[in-house]
Structures are given as C-alpha cells and as structure tokens.
CSV table of C-alpha atoms in Angstrom, one decimal:
chain,number,residue,atom,x,y,z
A,1,MET,CA,0.0,0.0,0.0
A,2,ALA,CA,2.9,2.4,0.7
A,3,GLU,CA,4.1,2.1,-2.9
A,4,ARG,CA,0.8,2.4,-4.7
A,5,PRO,CA,0.7,5.4,-7.1
A,6,GLN,CA,-1.1,8.6,-6.4
A,7,GLY,CA,-4.1,9.6,-8.6
A,8,VAL,CA,-6.3,7.6,-10.9
A,9,LEU,CA,-5.4,3.9,-11.0
A,10,GLY,CA,-5.2,2.3,-14.4
A,11,ARG,CA,-5.5,-1.3,-15.4
A,12,LEU,CA,-4.1,-3.4,-18.2
A,13,ARG,CA,-7.0,-5.1,-20.0
A,14,ALA,CA,-6.9,-8.1,-22.3
A,15,ASP,CA,-9.5,-8.9,-25.0
A,16,ARG,CA,-8.6,-12.5,-25.7
A,17,PRO,CA,-6.5,-15.4,-24.4
A,18,GLY,CA,-2.8,-15.0,-25.0
A,19,GLN,CA,-2.8,-11.3,-25.6
A,20,TYR,CA,-1.0,-10.6,-22.3
A,21,VAL,CA,0.8,-13.3,-20.2
A,22,VAL,CA,2.1,-12.1,-16.8
A,23,LEU,CA,5.2,-13.7,-15.3
A,24,ASP,CA,6.3,-13.3,-11.7
A,25,THR,CA,8.5,-15.1,-9.1
A,26,THR,CA,7.9,-15.3,-5.4
A,27,ARG,CA,9.5,-17.1,-2.5
A,28,LEU,CA,7.1,-19.6,-1.0
A,29,ASP,CA,6.2,-19.5,2.7
A,30,VAL,CA,6.8,-23.2,3.0
A,31,PHE,CA,10.1,-25.0,3.7
A,32,ALA,CA,11.0,-27.9,1.5
A,33,MET,CA,13.5,-30.7,2.1
A,34,GLU,CA,16.5,-31.9,0.1
A,35,PRO,CA,16.2,-35.6,-0.8
A,36,VAL,CA,20.0,-36.1,-0.4
A,37,THR,CA,21.0,-34.3,2.7
A,38,GLY,CA,17.6,-34.2,4.5
A,39,ARG,CA,17.8,-30.4,5.2
A,40,TRP,CA,15.2,-27.8,4.6
A,41,VAL,CA,15.6,-25.3,1.9
A,42,ASN,CA,13.8,-22.2,0.6
A,43,THR,CA,12.1,-22.4,-2.8
A,44,GLU,CA,11.0,-19.9,-5.4
A,45,LEU,CA,7.9,-20.3,-7.5
A,46,THR,CA,7.7,-18.8,-11.0
A,47,ILE,CA,4.3,-18.5,-12.5
A,48,ALA,CA,3.0,-17.6,-16.0
A,49,LYS,CA,-0.6,-16.5,-16.0
A,50,ASP,CA,-3.0,-15.5,-18.8
A,51,LEU,CA,-4.4,-12.1,-18.0
A,52,TYR,CA,-7.7,-12.6,-19.9
A,53,SER,CA,-8.8,-15.9,-18.3
A,54,ARG,CA,-6.6,-16.0,-15.1
A,55,CYS,CA,-5.4,-19.5,-16.2
A,56,VAL,CA,-1.9,-20.6,-15.1
A,57,LEU,CA,-0.1,-21.6,-18.3
A,58,GLY,CA,3.3,-22.6,-16.7
A,59,LEU,CA,5.2,-22.9,-13.5
A,60,ALA,CA,8.6,-23.9,-12.1
A,61,LEU,CA,9.5,-24.5,-8.5
A,62,ARG,CA,13.2,-24.2,-7.9
A,63,ALA,CA,15.4,-24.4,-4.8
A,64,VAL,CA,17.4,-21.4,-3.7
A,65,SER,CA,16.7,-19.1,-6.7
A,66,THR,CA,15.3,-18.9,-10.2
A,67,LYS,CA,17.6,-18.7,-13.2
A,68,ALA,CA,17.1,-17.6,-16.8
A,69,GLN,CA,16.8,-21.2,-18.0
A,70,ASP,CA,13.9,-21.7,-15.6
A,71,VAL,CA,12.1,-18.8,-17.1
A,72,ALA,CA,12.6,-20.3,-20.5
A,73,SER,CA,11.2,-23.6,-19.2
A,74,VAL,CA,8.1,-21.8,-18.0
A,75,LEU,CA,7.7,-20.2,-21.5
A,76,PHE,CA,8.0,-23.6,-23.0
A,77,GLN,CA,5.1,-24.8,-20.9
A,78,VAL,CA,3.1,-21.7,-22.0
A,79,VAL,CA,3.2,-22.6,-25.7
A,80,THR,CA,2.6,-26.3,-25.2
A,81,PRO,CA,-0.6,-27.8,-23.7
A,82,GLN,CA,-0.3,-28.7,-20.0
A,83,GLN,CA,-2.3,-31.0,-17.7
A,84,TRP,CA,-3.1,-29.6,-14.3
A,85,GLY,CA,-4.2,-31.6,-11.3
A,86,PRO,CA,-6.5,-34.6,-11.1
A,87,ASP,CA,-9.8,-35.1,-13.0
A,88,VAL,CA,-11.9,-32.6,-11.1
A,89,ARG,CA,-14.4,-31.8,-13.9
A,90,ALA,CA,-16.9,-34.2,-12.5
A,91,ARG,CA,-16.9,-32.4,-9.1
A,92,CYS,CA,-17.2,-28.9,-10.7
A,93,ARG,CA,-20.3,-27.3,-12.1
A,94,HIS,CA,-20.0,-25.7,-15.5
A,95,ARG,CA,-23.0,-23.5,-15.5
A,96,THR,CA,-22.4,-21.1,-18.4
A,97,SER,CA,-20.6,-22.9,-21.2
A,98,ARG,CA,-20.6,-26.2,-22.9
A,99,PRO,CA,-17.7,-28.6,-22.6
A,100,GLY,CA,-15.0,-27.6,-25.0
A,101,PRO,CA,-11.3,-28.1,-25.7
A,102,ALA,CA,-10.3,-26.0,-22.7
A,103,ASP,CA,-12.3,-28.2,-20.3
A,104,HIS,CA,-9.4,-30.7,-20.5
A,105,ASP,CA,-6.9,-28.1,-19.0
A,106,ASP,CA,-4.8,-28.2,-22.1
A,107,HIS,CA,-4.9,-24.5,-22.6
A,108,GLY,CA,-1.6,-23.5,-24.2
A,109,CYS,CA,-1.1,-20.5,-26.5
A,110,LEU,CA,1.6,-18.4,-28.1
A,111,PRO,CA,1.5,-15.1,-26.2
A,112,ASP,CA,1.6,-11.8,-27.9
A,113,THR,CA,3.2,-9.9,-25.0
A,114,ILE,CA,4.6,-11.0,-21.7
A,115,VAL,CA,4.5,-8.6,-18.7
A,116,VAL,CA,7.5,-9.0,-16.4
A,117,ASP,CA,9.3,-7.0,-13.7
A,118,HIS,CA,12.9,-5.7,-13.9
A,119,GLY,CA,14.5,-8.9,-12.5
A,120,LYS,CA,17.7,-10.1,-14.1
A,121,VAL,CA,16.2,-13.4,-15.1
A,122,TYR,CA,13.4,-11.7,-17.1
A,123,LEU,CA,15.6,-9.2,-18.8
A,124,SER,CA,18.5,-11.5,-19.5
A,125,GLY,CA,19.8,-12.2,-22.9
A,126,HIS,CA,18.5,-15.7,-22.8
A,127,THR,CA,14.9,-14.6,-22.2
A,128,LYS,CA,15.2,-11.8,-24.8
A,129,THR,CA,16.5,-14.1,-27.5
A,130,VAL,CA,13.8,-16.7,-26.9
A,131,CYS,CA,11.1,-14.0,-27.2
A,132,HIS,CA,12.7,-12.6,-30.3
A,133,ARG,CA,12.8,-16.0,-32.0
A,134,LEU,CA,9.1,-16.6,-31.3
A,135,GLY,CA,7.9,-13.0,-31.9
A,136,ILE,CA,6.9,-12.3,-28.3
A,137,ASN,CA,6.9,-8.7,-27.0
A,138,ILE,CA,8.4,-8.0,-23.6
A,139,GLN,CA,6.6,-5.3,-21.6
A,140,PRO,CA,8.4,-4.5,-18.3
A,141,ALA,CA,6.3,-3.3,-15.4
A,142,ILE,CA,6.9,0.2,-13.9
A,143,PRO,CA,9.4,-0.1,-11.0
A,144,HIS,CA,7.8,0.2,-7.5
A,145,LYS,CA,4.3,0.0,-8.9
A,146,PRO,CA,2.6,-3.2,-7.7
A,147,THR,CA,-0.6,-2.3,-9.5
A,148,ASP,CA,1.0,-3.1,-12.8
A,149,LYS,CA,0.6,-6.8,-11.9
A,150,PRO,CA,-2.3,-7.0,-9.4
A,151,THR,CA,-3.5,-10.4,-10.7
A,152,MET,CA,-0.2,-12.0,-9.7
A,153,GLU,CA,-0.2,-10.5,-6.2
A,154,ARG,CA,-3.8,-11.7,-5.7
A,155,PHE,CA,-3.0,-15.1,-7.0
A,156,PHE,CA,0.0,-15.6,-4.6
A,157,ARG,CA,-2.3,-14.5,-1.7
A,158,THR,CA,-4.9,-17.1,-2.8
A,159,LEU,CA,-2.3,-19.8,-3.1
A,160,ARG,CA,-1.1,-19.0,0.4
A,161,GLN,CA,-4.6,-18.9,2.0
A,162,GLN,CA,-6.0,-21.9,0.3
A,163,LEU,CA,-3.1,-24.3,0.1
A,164,LEU,CA,0.2,-23.3,1.7
A,165,GLU,CA,-1.3,-22.5,5.1
A,166,HIS,CA,-2.5,-26.0,5.4
A,167,LEU,CA,0.8,-27.7,4.5
A,168,PRO,CA,3.4,-28.9,7.0
A,169,ALA,CA,6.5,-26.7,7.4
A,170,TYR,CA,4.5,-23.5,6.7
A,171,LYS,CA,6.6,-20.6,8.0
A,172,GLY,CA,4.3,-17.7,7.2
A,173,PRO,CA,4.9,-14.5,5.3
A,174,ASP,CA,6.8,-12.9,8.3
A,175,VAL,CA,8.2,-13.7,11.7
A,176,TYR,CA,5.0,-12.8,13.4
A,177,SER,CA,3.1,-15.4,11.5
A,178,ARG,CA,5.6,-18.2,12.0
A,179,GLY,CA,5.0,-21.0,14.4
A,180,LYS,CA,7.4,-22.4,17.0
A,181,ASP,CA,10.0,-24.9,15.8
A,182,VAL,CA,8.7,-25.0,12.2
A,183,GLU,CA,11.9,-26.7,11.0
A,184,ALA,CA,11.2,-29.6,13.3
A,185,GLY,CA,7.9,-30.6,11.7
A,186,ALA,CA,7.2,-32.7,8.6
A,187,PHE,CA,8.5,-31.7,5.2
A,188,TYR,CA,7.8,-32.2,1.5
A,189,TYR,CA,10.5,-32.7,-1.1
A,190,VAL,CA,10.8,-30.0,-3.7
A,191,ALA,CA,9.4,-32.3,-6.4
A,192,GLU,CA,6.5,-33.3,-4.1
A,193,LEU,CA,5.7,-29.7,-3.3
A,194,GLU,CA,5.6,-28.8,-7.0
A,195,ALA,CA,3.3,-31.8,-7.6
A,196,ILE,CA,0.9,-30.6,-4.9
A,197,ILE,CA,0.8,-27.1,-6.4
A,198,ARG,CA,0.0,-28.5,-9.8
A,199,GLU,CA,-2.8,-30.6,-8.4
A,200,TRP,CA,-4.3,-27.7,-6.5
A,201,LEU,CA,-4.2,-25.6,-9.8
A,202,GLY,CA,-6.5,-28.2,-11.3
A,203,ILE,CA,-9.1,-27.2,-8.7
A,204,TYR,CA,-8.3,-23.5,-9.0
A,205,HIS,CA,-8.9,-23.5,-12.7
A,206,HIS,CA,-12.5,-24.9,-12.2
A,207,THR,CA,-13.4,-22.5,-9.3
A,208,PRO,CA,-15.7,-19.5,-10.2
A,209,HIS,CA,-13.8,-16.2,-10.0
A,210,ARG,CA,-15.5,-13.0,-9.1
A,211,GLY,CA,-13.1,-11.1,-11.3
A,212,LEU,CA,-14.2,-13.1,-14.4
A,213,CYS,CA,-17.5,-12.1,-15.8
A,214,ASP,CA,-19.3,-11.5,-19.1
A,215,PRO,CA,-21.4,-8.3,-19.6
A,216,ARG,CA,-24.0,-10.4,-21.4
A,217,LEU,CA,-24.3,-12.7,-18.3
A,218,PRO,CA,-24.7,-10.4,-15.3
A,219,GLY,CA,-24.4,-12.0,-12.0
A,220,VAL,CA,-22.6,-15.1,-13.3
A,221,ASP,CA,-19.1,-15.8,-12.1
A,222,LEU,CA,-17.0,-17.8,-14.5
A,223,SER,CA,-14.1,-20.1,-13.8
A,224,PRO,CA,-10.7,-19.6,-15.5
A,225,VAL,CA,-11.3,-22.6,-17.7
A,226,GLU,CA,-14.7,-21.3,-18.8
A,227,MET,CA,-13.3,-17.9,-19.5
A,228,PHE,CA,-10.5,-19.4,-21.6
A,229,ALA,CA,-13.1,-21.5,-23.6
A,230,ARG,CA,-15.3,-18.4,-24.2
A,231,GLY,CA,-12.3,-16.4,-25.4
A,232,MET,CA,-11.3,-19.2,-27.8
A,233,ALA,CA,-14.9,-19.3,-29.2
A,234,VAL,CA,-14.9,-15.6,-29.8
A,235,ALA,CA,-11.3,-14.7,-30.8
A,236,GLY,CA,-9.5,-18.0,-31.2
A,237,VAL,CA,-6.0,-18.8,-29.9
A,238,LEU,CA,-2.7,-18.8,-31.7
A,239,ARG,CA,-0.8,-22.0,-31.3
A,240,LEU,CA,2.6,-23.2,-32.4
A,241,PRO,CA,2.8,-26.1,-34.8
A,242,ALA,CA,3.6,-29.3,-33.0
A,243,SER,CA,7.3,-30.2,-33.5
A,244,GLN,CA,9.8,-32.3,-31.7
A,245,ASP,CA,12.4,-29.6,-32.3
A,246,LEU,CA,10.4,-26.9,-30.6
A,247,ARG,CA,12.5,-27.3,-27.4
A,248,MET,CA,15.5,-26.0,-29.3
A,249,GLU,CA,13.9,-22.6,-29.6
A,250,PHE,CA,14.0,-22.1,-25.8
A,251,LEU,CA,17.7,-22.9,-25.3
A,252,ASP,CA,20.4,-20.3,-25.0
A,253,VAL,CA,22.5,-19.4,-28.1
A,254,ALA,CA,26.3,-19.4,-28.2
A,255,TRP,CA,27.8,-17.9,-31.3
A,256,ARG,CA,31.0,-19.8,-32.2
A,257,THR,CA,33.3,-20.6,-35.1
A,258,ILE,CA,33.6,-24.2,-36.3
A,259,GLN,CA,37.2,-25.2,-36.1
A,260,HIS,CA,38.9,-28.5,-37.2
A,261,TYR,CA,38.4,-29.8,-33.6
A,262,GLY,CA,34.8,-28.7,-33.3
A,263,VAL,CA,33.4,-25.8,-31.3
A,264,GLU,CA,34.6,-24.4,-28.0
A,265,ILE,CA,32.1,-23.0,-25.4
A,266,ASP,CA,33.3,-21.7,-22.1
A,267,GLY,CA,36.5,-23.7,-22.3
A,268,ARG,CA,34.7,-26.9,-23.3
A,269,ARG,CA,35.2,-28.5,-26.7
A,270,TYR,CA,32.3,-30.2,-28.5
A,271,ASP,CA,32.4,-32.2,-31.7
A,272,GLY,CA,30.2,-34.5,-33.8
A,273,PRO,CA,29.7,-35.8,-37.3
A,274,GLY,CA,27.2,-33.0,-38.0
A,275,LEU,CA,30.1,-30.5,-38.3
A,276,ASN,CA,32.0,-32.4,-41.0
A,277,LEU,CA,30.6,-30.3,-43.9
A,278,HIS,CA,31.1,-27.0,-42.1
A,279,ARG,CA,34.5,-27.2,-40.5
A,280,GLY,CA,36.6,-24.1,-41.2
A,281,THR,CA,33.7,-22.3,-43.0
A,282,LYS,CA,31.9,-19.1,-42.1
A,283,SER,CA,28.2,-18.7,-41.7
A,284,THR,CA,26.0,-16.4,-43.6
A,285,TYR,CA,24.8,-14.7,-40.4
A,286,GLY,CA,25.6,-11.0,-40.0
A,287,GLY,CA,24.8,-8.4,-37.4
A,288,ALA,CA,26.6,-8.6,-34.1
A,289,HIS,CA,28.1,-12.1,-34.8
A,290,PRO,CA,29.2,-12.0,-38.5
A,291,GLY,CA,30.5,-15.3,-39.8
A,292,ARG,CA,29.7,-17.3,-36.6
A,293,TRP,CA,27.4,-20.3,-36.2
A,294,PRO,CA,24.6,-20.5,-33.6
A,295,ILE,CA,25.1,-23.3,-31.1
A,296,MET,CA,22.1,-24.1,-28.8
A,297,VAL,CA,23.2,-24.7,-25.2
A,298,ASP,CA,21.2,-26.3,-22.4
A,299,HIS,CA,22.7,-24.9,-19.2
A,300,ASP,CA,21.1,-27.6,-17.1
A,301,ASP,CA,22.9,-30.3,-19.0
A,302,ILE,CA,26.1,-29.3,-20.9
A,303,ARG,CA,27.2,-32.8,-21.9
A,304,THR,CA,25.6,-32.1,-25.3
A,305,VAL,CA,25.0,-29.0,-27.4
A,306,TYR,CA,23.0,-28.8,-30.6
A,307,PHE,CA,23.7,-27.5,-34.1
A,308,ARG,CA,21.3,-27.2,-37.0
A,309,ASP,CA,22.6,-27.8,-40.5
A,310,PRO,CA,21.5,-24.8,-42.6
A,311,ASP,CA,21.2,-27.0,-45.7
A,312,THR,CA,19.1,-29.8,-44.4
A,313,GLN,CA,17.6,-28.0,-41.3
A,314,THR,CA,18.5,-31.1,-39.3
A,315,TRP,CA,19.6,-30.9,-35.7
A,316,HIS,CA,22.8,-32.6,-34.7
A,317,ASP,CA,24.2,-33.5,-31.3
A,318,LEU,CA,27.6,-32.2,-30.4
A,319,THR,CA,29.1,-34.1,-27.5
A,320,TRP,CA,31.5,-32.7,-24.9
A,321,GLU,CA,34.9,-34.5,-25.0
A,322,HIS,CA,34.7,-35.4,-21.3
A,323,ALA,CA,31.0,-36.4,-21.4
A,324,ALA,CA,31.9,-40.1,-21.4
A,325,GLY,CA,32.9,-39.9,-17.7
A,326,LEU,CA,29.5,-38.5,-16.7
A,327,ASP,CA,26.4,-40.7,-16.2
A,328,ALA,CA,24.0,-37.9,-15.0
A,329,PRO,CA,23.1,-34.4,-16.2
A,330,PHE,CA,25.9,-31.9,-15.6
A,331,SER,CA,24.9,-28.2,-15.3
A,332,ALA,CA,27.0,-25.2,-16.4
A,333,GLU,CA,27.2,-24.0,-12.8
A,334,ALA,CA,28.7,-27.4,-11.7
A,335,ALA,CA,31.2,-27.2,-14.6
A,336,ASP,CA,32.3,-23.7,-13.4
A,337,TYR,CA,32.7,-25.1,-9.9
A,338,THR,CA,34.8,-28.0,-11.2
A,339,ARG,CA,37.0,-25.6,-13.2
A,340,ARG,CA,37.6,-23.4,-10.2
A,341,LEU,CA,38.5,-26.4,-8.1
A,342,SER,CA,41.0,-27.6,-10.8
A,343,ARG,CA,42.6,-24.2,-11.0
A,344,ASP,CA,42.9,-23.8,-7.2
A,345,THR,CA,44.3,-27.3,-6.6
A,346,ASP,CA,46.5,-27.2,-9.8
A,347,ARG,CA,45.3,-30.7,-10.9
A,348,HIS,CA,42.7,-32.4,-13.0
A,349,VAL,CA,39.5,-33.0,-11.1
A,350,ASP,CA,36.9,-35.6,-12.0
A,351,PRO,CA,33.6,-33.8,-12.4
A,352,GLY,CA,31.4,-36.5,-10.9
A,353,ALA,CA,33.7,-37.1,-8.0
A,354,ALA,CA,34.0,-33.3,-7.3
A,355,LEU,CA,30.2,-32.9,-7.0
A,356,ALA,CA,29.9,-36.0,-4.9
A,357,ASP,CA,32.6,-34.6,-2.5
A,358,LEU,CA,30.8,-31.3,-2.4
A,359,LEU,CA,27.5,-33.0,-1.4
A,360,ALA,CA,29.4,-35.1,1.2
A,361,ARG,CA,31.0,-32.0,2.7
A,362,TYR,CA,27.7,-30.1,2.6
A,363,SER,CA,25.9,-32.9,4.5
A,364,LYS,CA,28.5,-32.5,7.3
A,365,GLY,CA,28.1,-28.7,7.4
A,366,ALA,CA,31.7,-28.1,6.1
A,367,VAL,CA,30.6,-25.9,3.2
A,368,THR,CA,30.8,-22.2,4.2
A,369,GLY,CA,31.0,-20.3,0.9
A,370,ARG,CA,27.7,-18.9,-0.4
A,371,ARG,CA,28.2,-19.9,-4.0
A,372,GLU,CA,29.2,-23.5,-3.1
A,373,LYS,CA,26.3,-23.7,-0.6
A,374,ASN,CA,23.8,-22.6,-3.2
A,375,LEU,CA,25.2,-25.1,-5.8
A,376,ALA,CA,25.0,-27.9,-3.2
A,377,ARG,CA,21.4,-27.1,-2.4
A,378,ARG,CA,20.4,-27.1,-6.1
A,379,LEU,CA,22.3,-30.4,-6.6
A,380,ALA,CA,20.6,-31.9,-3.6
A,381,THR,CA,17.1,-31.1,-4.9
A,382,GLN,CA,17.7,-32.8,-8.2
A,383,PRO,CA,16.5,-36.4,-8.6
A,384,SER,CA,19.3,-38.7,-7.4
A,385,GLN,CA,20.8,-41.3,-9.7
A,386,GLU,CA,21.7,-43.6,-6.8
A,387,PRO,CA,19.2,-46.0,-5.4
A,388,GLY,CA,17.8,-45.0,-2.0
A,389,GLU,CA,14.8,-43.7,-0.2
A,390,GLY,CA,15.4,-40.1,-1.1
A,391,ALA,CA,15.8,-40.9,-4.8
A,392,ALA,CA,12.7,-43.2,-4.8
A,393,ARG,CA,10.6,-40.5,-3.2
A,394,SER,CA,11.9,-37.8,-5.5
A,395,GLU,CA,11.2,-39.9,-8.6
A,396,ALA,CA,7.8,-40.9,-7.3
A,397,ALA,CA,6.9,-37.2,-6.8
A,398,SER,CA,7.3,-36.5,-10.5
A,399,THR,CA,4.0,-35.4,-12.0
A,400,PRO,CA,2.7,-37.2,-15.1
A,401,GLY,CA,1.8,-35.0,-18.0
A,402,VAL,CA,4.2,-32.2,-17.1
A,403,VAL,CA,6.3,-31.4,-20.2
A,404,ASP,CA,10.0,-31.9,-19.3
A,405,LEU,CA,12.5,-30.2,-21.5
A,406,LEU,CA,15.0,-33.1,-21.2
A,407,ALA,CA,12.3,-35.6,-22.2
A,408,HIS,CA,12.4,-34.4,-25.8
A,409,LEU,CA,16.0,-35.4,-26.4
A,410,GLU,CA,15.3,-39.1,-26.9
A,411,ARG,CA,12.2,-38.5,-29.1
A,412,ARG,CA,14.1,-36.1,-31.3
A,413,ARG,CA,16.8,-38.5,-32.5
A,414,THR,CA,15.0,-39.4,-35.8
A,415,GLY,CA,16.7,-36.9,-38.2
A,416,ALA,CA,19.3,-37.9,-40.7
A,417,GLN,CA,22.9,-37.8,-39.5
A,418,VAL,CA,26.0,-37.1,-41.5
A,419,ALA,CA,28.1,-40.2,-41.6
A,420,ASP,CA,31.7,-39.9,-40.3
A,421,ASP,CA,34.2,-41.2,-42.9
A,422,VAL,CA,37.2,-41.4,-40.6
A,423,ASP,CA,36.7,-45.0,-39.6
A,424,VAL,CA,35.7,-46.3,-43.0
A,425,PHE,CA,38.5,-49.0,-43.0
A,426,GLU,CA,37.6,-50.2,-39.5
A,427,ARG,CA,34.0,-50.6,-40.6
A,428,TYR,CA,35.0,-52.5,-43.7
A,429,TYR,CA,37.1,-55.0,-41.7
A,430,ALA,CA,34.3,-55.4,-39.2
A,431,GLU,CA,31.8,-56.2,-42.0
A,432,HIS,CA,34.3,-58.5,-43.8
A,433,PRO,CA,36.2,-60.4,-41.1
A,434,ASP,CA,37.6,-62.9,-43.6
A,435,GLN,CA,39.3,-60.2,-45.7
A,436,GLU,CA,42.9,-59.7,-44.5
A,437,ALA,CA,43.9,-56.8,-46.6
A,438,PHE,CA,42.9,-54.8,-49.7
A,439,GLU,CA,44.2,-56.2,-53.0
A,440,VAL,CA,46.0,-53.7,-55.3
A,441,PHE,CA,45.7,-54.1,-59.1
A,442,ASP,CA,48.3,-53.0,-61.5
A,443,GLU,CA,47.0,-51.6,-64.8
C-alpha cells in the first residue's frame, strides 16, 4: 500500500487469451526438504498466468533461486498444452458454457506480450532471444508499482490462504506469522511440493472467479477454464505447430566458429559428425556475430549442445569431449565449480567425484561459501541417480503429464545424421572379417 501510485489507478485489459501473459516469481512461505542431505531449503515459484482468463499456463519451483533457463522452461510450458491436477471436472459445475477443448486443462497458446518486472532473469539475454525468435513482445512493469501486476499479487495470496497455510513446514509470510519450531515438523521434497501445487491448480482452474464475468451474463461468475473457452470461441487462440524440435527454440544461443576440432564453449570442446561439412567455414549470419554459427546450449545439461545444419535443417548433437565420464546431467554451474576447483588445486578433477565430494561436505556442514552452498542445495534437490529412499521418493513425486525439456532429447533422434568417414577402414574390416587386406591391381 505504501508504494501504490497517487491519482487515478489504471488497469491493463486483455481482450482475448494469450494477448498478455504475466510472469512473476515469489519465495514460498513453506520449507521444502532436500532428498539427499535431508535439510530444509527455501524455494522460489515462477508463474506464467494468462491475463484474460486467469489460467496458469506454466510454473517452475526451484530451490534457492530462479535462473534464466527456468524462465525459458516456463515459457516452453506456456506454448505447449499442459495437464493440471486430477480429473476434477466431475466435481465442478459448468453453469455457463458447454464442454470444450479448454475443459481438459490443455490451454496453451503463443502469447503476444509477456509482462515482467525488472528482475535479471526476465531481462537477461537468454529470455530476450527466446522471445525474439518466437515473436513475443516484452513489456516491463513500472518499478515500485505493484498495481501493474495486481492479478499475480492476488494469486499468490490465494495460493497461500487456500493451500500453503494447510501444509506442514509452513513458516508464514513474516516472523510474526511463523509458528514455533517450524523446521522440526514434517516436510515435503521439492518435487513433491511442485506436484501438490499443480494438483491444486486443477481445482483453482475450475473454481468460479469474481473477477471473471461476461457483460451479457450479469451476476454469473466464470471459472478460468470457462473464461478461456469463451475467449477461444470468440477470438481464437494462436498455437505453435507441433514439432519435436520446438524445445531448441528455448535454449540459450552461443555464437561460435567451427574449427577443425569442433566448437569451444566456455572452455569446453564439442564435436560431432554433424560438423563435417562446415569445418573451417563461415556462416551467412551478419549483425553482431558475423560469420559465426549459432550453437544451442542447455545450461542444465552441458554434456551435449546442438547444431542445426543450414542446408538440411536437421539438428545434430555435439558431445563434450569429457562427457563419457558422466552418467548424469551436468549443469554449467557445476562445470564452473569444477573448473575453479581444478585451478585452485592445480590438478585435473573428475567432475562427478568433485560434485559427490561437495555434497558429502555439505551434509557434514563443512561448506561455508555462499556460492558453493547454493550449488550444493540445487544439486541436492535434483533427482538422485543412486538407489535410495530419497531418490525413490523424488522420482515418485514427478508429475505425469508435465512437459519436461529433457524428455524431448530421446524423441528427437530421428533426423538424418551425416556419416563420419574417418573409420571407413575399421567398418570395412568389421563387416568383412575374412578379408585380411585390400588387393592392389596394377593396370
């Protein structure tokens, strides 16, 4: 209230679904638990909400803090149909509209404009390039003016009052609302807490909203799903064509030259057969990166980057030269930590062993640096690859129907690959084991 503007208050109005999608991030008032170390951790929830219908189109719950790739993940959920919560349509009364496509909670659309605040994750180069490729406008809210995004502030209040207050480990919005020994109570894992929020959203989408009304139906409150369906019937919704390569549009871009050894990104060398026809050549791109090639990078798993052949429009995987020693996703933040550790100790450090040692020291309370502690917390909240109770619960908490960016990797490996001709002799001897050597003919 102290920061509300003086004078007449305005409001951003939407005429159809997808015209304005509002994004915001808040720290939840509930403690979550790490499945590896068993410690509580703060979480941040990022929400993308359609202004016209009040439907939540995407969300991401992350430990410690939200990063630019998390915002890109939320935008990916916005443009792809999502399933929210259990089948609650039988328990909800649709009083004003017939069942339509939106009654299945698969409302996804390509937004015209996203409304964001001035946070670094929203105005980062990664977010701007994603919106530029998809033709999405970015409209920053006015600083210190909460009325620019009142629907998000009201949604977070509804989430707290209807769901978070009834969960264990609820710590309240301030110290006066916090109970005694909150950390000693029961906890949810981060994945479980996200699954609970997604299930509650299935009920929220079918609950009548006083702020949603139709002038031709006075006195009738519509639910977000009904409002979305009415907007689709009147104005339609712009959707992206279904493609297995759609995920690539939401990755970060690194402009590099293709050398004889491949490409180098942040000190890491990547190579693959897809570069054979373009080694040592310059691209036709101009602008700020003339002659360089765009390489798509997933900062959550840097074992592989992706290159699209400009002639065949086929995506090719470029593998990191040290990826063979990793059996789990390896983030860019973890790679930076391993590089600093190698530089400080003046020796080669195994990436997997370095992260395991970091988690072991963090479980004993021996990690004091803020950067290392945040990295350990994020690593601890990721699904574990080792068998155990924490890993089983974390894997069991994954929500069916939620679009995972990494899940598209295996389904995308159907394109034609450029054959590598380096081992042609080895392949010949493998196919002809009875042939000892090539025979030379003299003309």
